Amino acid sequence: MAEKLGVGIIGVGSIATMCHIPGYQAIADRVEVRAVADVVEERAREVAAEFSVPRAFADYRQLLELPEIDLVSVCVPPFAHRDCAVDALGAGKHVLCEKPMAMNSAEAGEMIAAAESAGKKLSVQFQTRQTPQARLLKSKIEQGELGRIYFARAQYLRRRGIPSWGMFHSRAHNGGGALIDVGVHILDLTMWLMGSPKPVAAFGSTFDYLGRRDDIWNSFGPHNHAEFDVDDSAFACVKFDNGAIVNFECSWAANFQARAQQQLTIAGDRGGAQVFPLKLFGDDGDALYDIEPGPFEELDYKAQHRAAIDRFVDAVENDRPVLVEPQQARAVTQVIDAIYESTESGGLARIGP
Ligand SMILES: NC(=O)c1ccc[n+]([C@@H]2O[C@H](COP(=O)([O-])OP(=O)(O)OC[C@H]3O[C@@H](n4cnc5c(N)ncnc54)[C@H](O)[C@@H]3O)[C@@H](O)[C@H]2O)c1
């Protein structure tokens, strides 16, 4: 049997302890979590003890020196994604980076260049792609059932769900708010299902009216409104090189009812679909029909992460393509950059190569 792959985890806050470490430990016959690192050294030590991980460091570069580490999960806040990923790739490790890929597309480009020059795999944790509904729809689209896709309505909406822990309220730590935090998930899913056309322009606005208020109810408890300098919502129209359009909406907080957190409708010239829940819209020449496929295996949030981690490990083990190609994740950062640019300029933001 092949030797197990050694895993290192950089940043052991909530996503690492809730999803990444358990995700790797669920496939303990194939991988072993051998080290963790966190700037808060005590936390690194506590997490190492809790999950029986042999090594703990305050400086992630010490973790990267270990020859027994083959791949790392980057689970630090976005401001540190680029440095951790570039250093890890430079040290010859494969990298699974948490979303958003980086603070902006320039940083994402640096990460891709580092992966290419190291010849190592780089991917980003967009676990929603692993839901059975998304996978079925992707295969229907690849079989041509929707034809040419030219429109999508993509929503990730919380009526009141401003993160109240960590540094999510801080632009310096995250590069933005709802748009870069949760908007990335639905943008990635949408662009992937559409066949990854190249985004060419965006026109939109972000807002912070609710996030700055101290008198709103929040499902995650009181948030840091005093230091809130990011967006609580973003709305935009994004255009792609094949002419396709995505109408995009996301919020941590907004004054409307959100039926489900994520909603996605896709229209092609042969058929259409919505994803949450999955429905396929068709026309057989005599009549219209709607199909509700299912039942599906329920894949909760942690199980989605487990499946995405399993898929990344498989890509490393067997030198197969990663599920989330880094260029696809970079394209999402380009759209985000463009929406922030359009907000600032008041005009259309064009997206370069
Ligand atoms: N895929 C998802 O659905 C999902 C969900 C939640 C969070 N995330 C992403 O995961 C990342 C981490 O989020 P979180 O909620 O776990 O944050 P968190 O604040 O709970 O944990 C981050 C940890 O990183 C540590 N850290 C910060 N800088 C570091 C550095 N330079 N070196 C080592 N450790 C460092 C912090 O001390 C902290 O323990 C973010 O990018 C976030 O967007 C993704």
Coordinates of C-alpha atoms in Angstrom, one line a residue, residues 221-340:
G221 CA -25.1 38.0 17.9
P222 CA -23.8 41.6 18.2
H223 CA -21.2 42.4 15.5
N224 CA -18.4 44.9 15.6
H225 CA -20.3 47.8 14.0
A226 CA -17.9 50.4 15.3
E227 CA -15.0 49.1 13.3
F228 CA -17.1 47.8 10.4
D229 CA -15.4 49.0 7.2
V230 CA -16.6 46.4 4.7
D231 CA -19.7 45.8 2.7
D232 CA -22.8 44.1 4.1
S233 CA -24.3 43.5 0.6
A234 CA -23.4 43.7 -3.1
F235 CA -25.5 43.7 -6.2
A236 CA -24.1 43.6 -9.7
C237 CA -24.4 42.6 -13.4
V238 CA -21.5 40.6 -14.7
K239 CA -20.8 40.1 -18.4
F240 CA -18.8 37.3 -20.0
D241 CA -16.8 36.9 -23.3
N242 CA -19.5 34.7 -24.8
G243 CA -22.2 37.4 -24.2
A244 CA -23.6 35.7 -21.1
I245 CA -24.9 37.7 -18.2
V246 CA -25.1 37.0 -14.5
N247 CA -27.3 39.0 -12.2
F248 CA -25.7 38.7 -8.8
E249 CA -26.9 39.5 -5.3
C250 CA -25.3 38.8 -2.0
S251 CA -25.8 39.9 1.5
W252 CA -24.8 39.4 5.1
A253 CA -27.7 41.7 6.0
A254 CA -30.5 43.2 3.9
N255 CA -34.2 44.0 4.5
F256 CA -35.8 41.3 2.4
Q257 CA -36.9 37.8 2.9
A258 CA -34.4 35.2 1.8
R259 CA -36.2 32.0 0.9
A260 CA -33.0 29.9 1.0
Q261 CA -29.5 31.2 1.6
Q262 CA -28.3 30.2 -1.9
Q263 CA -30.5 30.5 -5.0
L264 CA -29.3 30.0 -8.5
T265 CA -31.3 30.0 -11.8
I266 CA -29.5 29.2 -15.1
A267 CA -31.0 29.6 -18.5
G268 CA -29.7 28.0 -21.7
D269 CA -31.2 27.8 -25.2
R270 CA -32.2 24.2 -24.8
G271 CA -33.3 24.2 -21.1
G272 CA -32.9 25.8 -17.8
A273 CA -32.4 24.9 -14.2
Q274 CA -32.5 26.1 -10.6
V275 CA -30.2 24.6 -8.0
F276 CA -31.6 25.1 -4.5
P277 CA -33.6 22.8 -4.8
L278 CA -32.7 21.3 -8.1
K279 CA -35.3 21.7 -10.9
L280 CA -34.8 21.2 -14.6
F281 CA -36.9 23.3 -17.0
G282 CA -37.5 21.8 -20.5
D283 CA -39.5 22.1 -23.7
D284 CA -40.2 18.9 -25.8
G285 CA -41.8 20.8 -28.7
D286 CA -45.4 20.0 -27.5
A287 CA -45.2 21.2 -23.9
L288 CA -43.1 22.6 -21.2
Y289 CA -42.0 20.4 -18.4
D290 CA -40.3 20.8 -15.0
I291 CA -38.4 17.9 -13.5
E292 CA -37.5 17.7 -9.8
P293 CA -34.6 15.2 -9.7
G294 CA -34.0 13.3 -6.5
P295 CA -34.0 12.1 -3.9
F296 CA -30.5 13.2 -3.1
E297 CA -28.1 12.1 -0.4
E298 CA -28.1 14.9 2.2
L299 CA -24.6 16.4 2.2
D300 CA -24.4 18.8 5.0
Y301 CA -21.8 21.6 5.2
K302 CA -19.2 19.4 6.9
A303 CA -19.8 16.5 4.5
Q304 CA -19.3 18.9 1.6
H305 CA -16.0 19.9 3.0
R306 CA -15.0 16.3 3.6
A307 CA -15.9 15.5 0.0
A308 CA -13.9 18.5 -1.3
I309 CA -10.9 17.4 0.8
D310 CA -11.2 13.8 -0.4
R311 CA -11.2 15.1 -4.0
F312 CA -8.1 17.2 -3.4
V313 CA -6.2 14.4 -1.8
D314 CA -7.2 12.1 -4.7
A315 CA -5.8 14.7 -7.1
V316 CA -2.5 14.8 -5.3
E317 CA -2.3 11.0 -4.8
N318 CA -3.1 10.2 -8.4
D319 CA -1.9 13.3 -10.2
R320 CA -5.4 14.1 -11.4
P321 CA -6.8 17.5 -12.1
V322 CA -8.1 19.4 -9.0
L323 CA -11.9 20.1 -8.8
V324 CA -11.4 23.8 -8.5
E325 CA -8.8 24.9 -11.0
P326 CA -6.9 27.9 -9.6
Q327 CA -7.6 29.9 -12.8
Q328 CA -11.3 29.4 -12.1
A329 CA -10.9 30.7 -8.6
R330 CA -8.8 33.6 -9.9
A331 CA -11.6 34.5 -12.3
V332 CA -13.9 34.8 -9.3
T333 CA -11.5 37.3 -7.7
Q334 CA -11.5 39.2 -10.9
V335 CA -15.2 39.6 -10.7
I336 CA -15.0 40.7 -7.1
D337 CA -12.2 43.3 -7.9
A338 CA -14.4 44.6 -10.7
I339 CA -17.5 45.0 -8.5
Y340 CA -15.5 46.9 -5.9

